[in-house]
Amino acid sequence: MDLGLRNKVVIVAGSSKGLGFATAKVLLEEGAHVVISSRDAGNLQKAAEKLGSPENLLTVQADVTKKEDCDRLVQETLAAFNALDILIANCGGPAPGNFEGLTDEQWDQAIDKSFKSNLYLIRAALPHLKKSKTPSILTVTSFTTKQPLPNMILSNSVRSATIGLTKSLSFELGQYNIRVNSILPGWTLTDRVDALLTNRAEIHNSSYEQEKAEIAADIPLQRMGDPIEFGRAAAFLVSPAASFVNGVMLNVDGGIYKGIY
Ligand SMILES: NC(=O)c1ccc[n+]([C@@H]2O[C@H](COP(=O)([O-])OP(=O)(O)OC[C@H]3O[C@@H](n4cnc5c(N)ncnc54)[C@H](OP(=O)(O)O)[C@@H]3O)[C@@H](O)[C@H]2O)c1
């Protein structure tokens, strides 16, 4: 099946590593013009090298918790590729922790990362997406919005606002043919998950490998995900091949979410 991504212009925010990076890789293989972006210029340069620095790749340093950086990310995309078809709103995740251990500052940071970054990116992209023939927006949330995880109260709480935003925008923006969906990833082996497993091992006085095995045992597929598995699902959802898929919250989690709906 041709996903129809050839020559489409895609911004993938938070993409020097992890899920964003894997998604950019798939999109480049599909012939899209891809903008990768993150806070750290060194990380971005390494990512571009890993992707083979093709002509259809642009790197833009931007912190998506800052409105002005989101505006500039979109402007630099337009300057390079003269259009914008697809926005993948992604950012690093919030800190682990429980209610009694977290400060107001950490709550504010979580709101900036996991909610407001989406507002800033979507606002900046919207006028240009309206001009595309095949526009779409993807937010990246978590399966924990359906099945909260212990010691992850920031993620469990704040990301639900992004789910509400995603669904609401799928109603509001349908009139412009803009599809808006979210992926709810489950445990997928990235730097973030490495850090979370190390944190759990410290809390439980166990080891990284023990924590990983325990979580894997709770996943019906008996393993954690590979970022490329997220990347392939994301590429399909944002592509013209998914032209009637709108307002969907798609778990990509190996089946760890235990509910039916
Ligand atoms: N992996 C999982 O199992 C999983 C499960 C559920 C939800 N999620 C969520 O999915 C998202 C991506 O996860 P991941 O595992 O790929 O995370 P990751 O390994 O920590 O990678 C995060 C990426 O975002 C960039 N980034 C971080 N903060 C940023 C900011 N303020 N502005 C712009 N870029 C920023 C990082 O690059 P720089 O450091 O260079 O800025 C990096 O490229 C996160 O929100 C995460 O919580 C992941």
Coordinates of N, CA and C in Angstrom, one line a residue, residues 87-229:
L87 N 1.5 17.8 11.1 CA 2.2 18.2 12.3 C 2.1 17.0 13.3
I88 N 3.3 16.6 13.8 CA 3.3 15.6 14.8 C 3.8 16.3 16.1
A89 N 2.9 16.5 17.0 CA 3.2 17.3 18.2 C 3.7 16.3 19.3
N90 N 5.0 16.4 19.6 CA 5.6 15.5 20.5 C 6.6 16.3 21.4
C91 N 6.9 15.8 22.6 CA 7.8 16.5 23.5 C 8.3 15.5 24.5
G92 N 9.3 15.7 25.2 CA 9.7 14.8 26.3 C 8.6 14.7 27.4
G93 N 8.6 13.6 28.1 CA 7.5 13.4 29.1 C 7.8 14.0 30.4
P94 N 6.8 14.1 31.3 CA 7.0 14.7 32.6 C 7.7 13.7 33.6
A95 N 8.2 14.3 34.7 CA 8.9 13.5 35.7 C 8.0 12.5 36.3
P96 N 8.6 11.3 36.8 CA 7.8 10.4 37.6 C 7.6 11.0 39.0
G97 N 6.7 10.3 39.8 CA 6.6 10.8 41.1 C 5.1 10.6 41.6
N98 N 4.9 10.8 42.9 CA 3.6 10.7 43.5 C 3.2 12.1 44.0
F99 N 1.9 12.2 44.3 CA 1.3 13.5 44.6 C 2.1 14.2 45.7
E100 N 2.4 13.5 46.8 CA 3.0 14.1 48.0 C 4.5 14.5 47.7
G101 N 5.1 13.9 46.7 CA 6.5 14.2 46.4 C 6.7 15.3 45.4
L102 N 5.7 15.8 44.8 CA 5.9 16.7 43.6 C 5.6 18.2 44.0
T103 N 6.4 19.1 43.4 CA 6.2 20.5 43.7 C 5.3 21.2 42.7
D104 N 4.8 22.4 43.0 CA 4.0 23.2 42.1 C 4.8 23.4 40.8
E105 N 6.1 23.6 40.9 CA 7.0 23.9 39.8 C 7.0 22.7 38.8
Q106 N 7.0 21.5 39.4 CA 7.0 20.2 38.6 C 5.7 20.1 37.9
W107 N 4.6 20.5 38.5 CA 3.3 20.4 37.9 C 3.2 21.4 36.7
D108 N 3.8 22.6 37.0 CA 3.8 23.6 35.9 C 4.6 23.1 34.7
Q109 N 5.8 22.5 35.0 CA 6.6 22.0 33.9 C 5.9 20.9 33.1
A110 N 5.2 20.0 33.8 CA 4.4 18.9 33.2 C 3.3 19.5 32.3
I111 N 2.7 20.6 32.7 CA 1.6 21.2 31.9 C 2.2 21.8 30.7
D112 N 3.4 22.4 30.8 CA 4.1 23.0 29.7 C 4.4 22.0 28.7
K113 N 5.0 20.9 29.2 CA 5.5 19.8 28.2 C 4.4 19.0 27.6
S114 N 3.5 18.5 28.4 CA 2.5 17.5 28.0 C 1.2 18.1 27.5
F115 N 1.0 19.4 27.8 CA -0.3 20.0 27.3 C 0.0 21.3 26.4
K116 N 0.7 22.3 27.0 CA 0.8 23.6 26.3 C 1.6 23.5 25.1
S117 N 2.6 22.6 25.0 CA 3.4 22.5 23.8 C 2.5 22.1 22.6
N118 N 1.4 21.4 22.9 CA 0.5 21.0 21.8 C -0.3 22.3 21.3
L119 N -0.7 23.1 22.3 CA -1.4 24.3 21.9 C -0.5 25.2 21.0
Y120 N 0.7 25.4 21.5 CA 1.6 26.3 20.7 C 1.9 25.8 19.3
L121 N 2.2 24.5 19.2 CA 2.5 23.9 17.9 C 1.3 23.9 17.0
I122 N 0.1 23.6 17.5 CA -1.1 23.5 16.7 C -1.5 24.9 16.2
R123 N -1.4 25.9 17.1 CA -1.7 27.3 16.7 C -0.8 27.8 15.6
A124 N 0.5 27.5 15.8 CA 1.4 28.0 14.8 C 1.2 27.3 13.4
A125 N 0.8 26.0 13.5 CA 0.7 25.2 12.2 C -0.6 25.5 11.5
L126 N -1.6 25.8 12.3 CA -3.0 25.7 11.7 C -3.2 26.5 10.4
P127 N -2.8 27.8 10.3 CA -3.1 28.5 9.1 C -2.5 27.8 7.9
H128 N -1.4 27.2 8.1 CA -0.7 26.5 6.9 C -1.3 25.2 6.6
L129 N -1.7 24.4 7.7 CA -2.4 23.2 7.4 C -3.7 23.4 6.7
K130 N -4.3 24.5 6.9 CA -5.6 24.8 6.2 C -5.4 24.8 4.7
K131 N -4.1 25.1 4.3 CA -3.9 25.3 2.8 C -3.5 23.9 2.2
S132 N -3.3 22.9 3.0 CA -2.8 21.6 2.5 C -4.0 20.8 2.0
K133 N -3.8 19.9 1.0 CA -4.9 19.1 0.5 C -5.1 17.9 1.4
T134 N -4.0 17.5 2.1 CA -4.1 16.3 3.0 C -3.5 16.6 4.4
P135 N -4.2 17.5 5.1 CA -3.6 17.9 6.4 C -3.9 16.9 7.5
S136 N -3.0 16.8 8.4 CA -3.4 16.0 9.6 C -2.4 16.4 10.8
I137 N -3.0 16.2 12.0 CA -2.3 16.5 13.2 C -2.3 15.2 14.1
L138 N -1.1 14.9 14.7 CA -1.0 13.8 15.6 C -0.5 14.3 16.9
T139 N -1.2 14.0 18.0 CA -0.6 14.3 19.3 C -0.1 12.9 19.9
V140 N 0.9 13.1 20.8 CA 1.5 11.8 21.4 C 1.2 11.9 22.9
T141 N 0.4 11.0 23.4 CA 0.0 11.0 24.8 C 0.6 9.7 25.5
S142 N -0.3 8.9 26.0 CA 0.2 7.7 26.7 C -1.0 6.8 27.0
F143 N -0.8 5.5 27.1 CA -1.8 4.6 27.5 C -2.2 4.9 29.0
T144 N -1.4 5.6 29.7 CA -1.7 5.9 31.1 C -2.9 6.9 31.2
T145 N -3.4 7.5 30.1 CA -4.6 8.3 30.2 C -5.8 7.4 30.3
K146 N -5.6 6.1 29.9 CA -6.8 5.2 30.1 C -6.6 4.3 31.3
Q147 N -5.3 4.0 31.6 CA -5.0 3.1 32.7 C -3.8 3.7 33.5
P148 N -4.1 4.6 34.5 CA -3.0 5.3 35.2 C -2.0 4.3 35.8
L149 N -0.8 4.8 35.7 CA 0.4 4.0 36.3 C 0.8 4.5 37.6
P150 N 1.1 3.6 38.6 CA 1.6 4.1 39.9 C 2.9 5.0 39.6
N151 N 3.1 6.0 40.5 CA 4.3 6.8 40.5 C 4.4 7.7 39.2
M152 N 3.3 7.9 38.5 CA 3.3 8.6 37.2 C 2.2 9.6 37.3
I153 N 1.9 10.3 38.4 CA 0.7 11.1 38.5 C 0.7 12.3 37.6
L154 N 1.9 12.8 37.2 CA 1.9 14.0 36.3 C 1.4 13.5 34.9
S155 N 2.0 12.4 34.4 CA 1.6 11.9 33.1 C 0.1 11.5 33.2
N156 N -0.3 10.8 34.2 CA -1.7 10.3 34.3 C -2.7 11.4 34.3
S157 N -2.3 12.6 34.8 CA -3.3 13.7 35.0 C -3.2 14.6 33.8
V158 N -2.0 15.1 33.5 CA -1.9 16.2 32.5 C -2.2 15.8 31.1
R159 N -1.8 14.6 30.7 CA -2.0 14.2 29.4 C -3.5 14.0 29.0
S160 N -4.4 13.8 30.0 CA -5.8 13.7 29.7 C -6.3 15.0 29.1
A161 N -5.7 16.1 29.4 CA -6.1 17.4 28.8 C -5.8 17.4 27.3
T162 N -4.7 16.7 27.0 CA -4.3 16.7 25.5 C -5.3 15.7 24.8
I163 N -5.7 14.7 25.5 CA -6.7 13.8 24.8 C -8.0 14.6 24.6
G164 N -8.4 15.4 25.5 CA -9.6 16.3 25.3 C -9.4 17.2 24.2
L165 N -8.2 17.8 24.2 CA -7.9 18.8 23.1 C -8.0 18.1 21.7
T166 N -7.4 16.9 21.7 CA -7.3 16.2 20.4 C -8.7 15.8 19.9
K167 N -9.5 15.3 20.8 CA -10.9 14.9 20.3 C -11.7 16.2 19.9
S168 N -11.6 17.3 20.7 CA -12.3 18.5 20.4 C -11.9 19.0 19.1
L169 N -10.5 19.0 18.8 CA -10.1 19.6 17.5 C -10.5 18.7 16.4
S170 N -10.7 17.4 16.6 CA -11.1 16.5 15.5 C -12.5 17.0 15.1
F171 N -13.3 17.5 16.0 CA -14.7 18.0 15.6 C -14.5 19.4 14.9
E172 N -13.7 20.3 15.6 CA -13.6 21.7 15.1 C -12.9 21.8 13.8
L173 N -11.9 21.0 13.5 CA -11.1 21.2 12.3 C -11.5 20.3 11.2
G174 N -12.5 19.5 11.4 CA -13.0 18.6 10.3 C -13.5 19.4 9.1
Q175 N -14.0 20.6 9.4 CA -14.5 21.5 8.3 C -13.4 21.9 7.3
Y176 N -12.1 21.8 7.8 CA -11.0 22.1 6.9 C -10.3 20.9 6.4
N177 N -10.9 19.7 6.6 CA -10.4 18.5 6.2 C -9.2 18.1 7.0
I178 N -9.0 18.7 8.1 CA -7.8 18.4 9.0 C -8.2 17.3 10.0
R179 N -7.5 16.2 9.8 CA -7.7 15.0 10.8 C -6.8 15.2 12.0
V180 N -7.4 14.9 13.2 CA -6.6 15.1 14.4 C -6.8 13.8 15.2
N181 N -5.7 13.1 15.4 CA -5.7 11.8 16.2 C -4.6 11.9 17.2
S182 N -4.6 10.9 18.1 CA -3.5 10.7 19.1 C -3.0 9.3 19.1
I183 N -1.7 9.1 19.4 CA -1.3 7.8 19.7 C -1.0 7.7 21.2
L184 N -1.4 6.6 21.8 CA -1.2 6.4 23.2 C -0.2 5.3 23.4
P185 N 1.1 5.7 23.4 CA 2.1 4.6 23.4 C 2.1 3.9 24.8
G186 N 2.5 2.6 24.7 CA 2.9 1.9 26.0 C 4.4 1.7 26.0
W187 N 4.8 1.0 26.9 CA 6.3 0.8 27.2 C 7.1 0.5 25.9
T188 N 7.8 1.5 25.5 CA 8.6 1.3 24.2 C 10.1 1.8 24.6
L189 N 11.0 1.0 24.2 CA 12.4 1.2 24.7 C 13.1 2.4 24.1
T190 N 13.0 3.5 24.8 CA 13.7 4.7 24.5 C 14.5 5.2 25.7
D191 N 15.2 6.3 25.5 CA 16.0 6.9 26.7 C 15.0 7.2 27.8
R192 N 13.8 7.6 27.5 CA 12.9 7.9 28.6 C 12.6 6.7 29.4
V193 N 12.3 5.6 28.7 CA 12.0 4.4 29.4 C 13.2 3.8 30.2
D194 N 14.4 4.0 29.6 CA 15.6 3.6 30.4 C 15.6 4.4 31.7
A195 N 15.3 5.7 31.7 CA 15.4 6.5 32.9 C 14.3 6.1 33.9
L196 N 13.1 5.8 33.3 CA 12.0 5.4 34.2 C 12.3 4.0 34.9
L197 N 12.9 3.1 34.1 CA 13.2 1.8 34.7 C 14.3 1.9 35.8
T198 N 15.2 2.8 35.5 CA 16.3 3.0 36.5 C 15.7 3.6 37.8
N199 N 14.7 4.5 37.6 CA 14.0 5.1 38.7 C 13.2 4.1 39.5
R200 N 12.5 3.2 38.8 CA 11.7 2.2 39.5 C 12.6 1.2 40.2
A201 N 13.8 0.9 39.6 CA 14.7 0.0 40.3 C 15.2 0.6 41.6
E202 N 15.5 1.9 41.6 CA 15.9 2.6 42.9 C 14.8 2.5 43.9
I203 N 13.6 2.8 43.5 CA 12.4 2.9 44.4 C 12.2 1.5 45.0
H204 N 12.2 0.5 44.2 CA 11.9 -0.9 44.6 C 13.1 -1.7 45.1
N205 N 14.2 -1.0 45.1 CA 15.5 -1.7 45.6 C 15.7 -3.0 44.7
S206 N 15.4 -2.9 43.4 CA 15.6 -4.0 42.5 C 16.6 -3.7 41.5
S207 N 16.5 -4.3 40.3 CA 17.4 -3.9 39.2 C 16.7 -3.5 38.0
Y208 N 17.4 -2.8 37.1 CA 16.8 -2.4 35.8 C 16.2 -3.6 35.1
E209 N 16.9 -4.7 35.0 CA 16.5 -5.9 34.3 C 15.2 -6.5 34.9
Q210 N 15.2 -6.5 36.3 CA 14.0 -7.1 37.0 C 12.8 -6.2 36.7
E211 N 13.0 -4.9 36.7 CA 11.8 -4.0 36.4 C 11.3 -4.2 35.0
K212 N 12.2 -4.3 34.1 CA 11.9 -4.5 32.7 C 11.1 -5.8 32.5
A213 N 11.6 -6.9 33.1 CA 11.0 -8.2 33.0 C 9.6 -8.2 33.6
E214 N 9.4 -7.5 34.7 CA 8.1 -7.5 35.4 C 7.1 -6.8 34.5
I215 N 7.5 -5.7 33.9 CA 6.6 -4.9 33.1 C 6.3 -5.8 31.8
A216 N 7.3 -6.3 31.2 CA 7.1 -7.1 30.0 C 6.1 -8.3 30.3
A217 N 6.1 -8.9 31.5 CA 5.2 -10.0 31.8 C 3.8 -9.5 31.9
D218 N 3.6 -8.2 32.0 CA 2.2 -7.6 32.1 C 1.7 -7.2 30.7
I219 N 2.6 -7.3 29.7 CA 2.2 -6.9 28.3 C 1.8 -8.2 27.6
P220 N 0.6 -8.3 27.0 CA 0.3 -9.6 26.3 C 1.3 -10.1 25.4
L221 N 2.0 -9.2 24.7 CA 3.0 -9.6 23.7 C 4.3 -10.0 24.4
Q222 N 4.4 -9.8 25.8 CA 5.5 -10.3 26.6 C 6.8 -9.6 26.3
R223 N 6.7 -8.3 25.8 CA 7.9 -7.6 25.6 C 7.6 -6.1 25.5
M224 N 8.6 -5.3 25.6 CA 8.4 -3.8 25.3 C 8.5 -3.6 23.8
G225 N 8.0 -2.4 23.4 CA 8.0 -2.0 22.0 C 9.3 -1.5 21.5
D226 N 9.5 -1.6 20.2 CA 10.7 -0.9 19.6 C 10.1 0.4 19.0
P227 N 10.9 1.5 19.1 CA 10.4 2.8 18.7 C 9.9 2.7 17.2
I228 N 10.5 1.9 16.4 CA 10.1 1.9 15.0 C 8.6 1.4 14.8
E229 N 8.2 0.6 15.8 CA 6.8 0.1 15.8 C 5.8 1.3 16.0

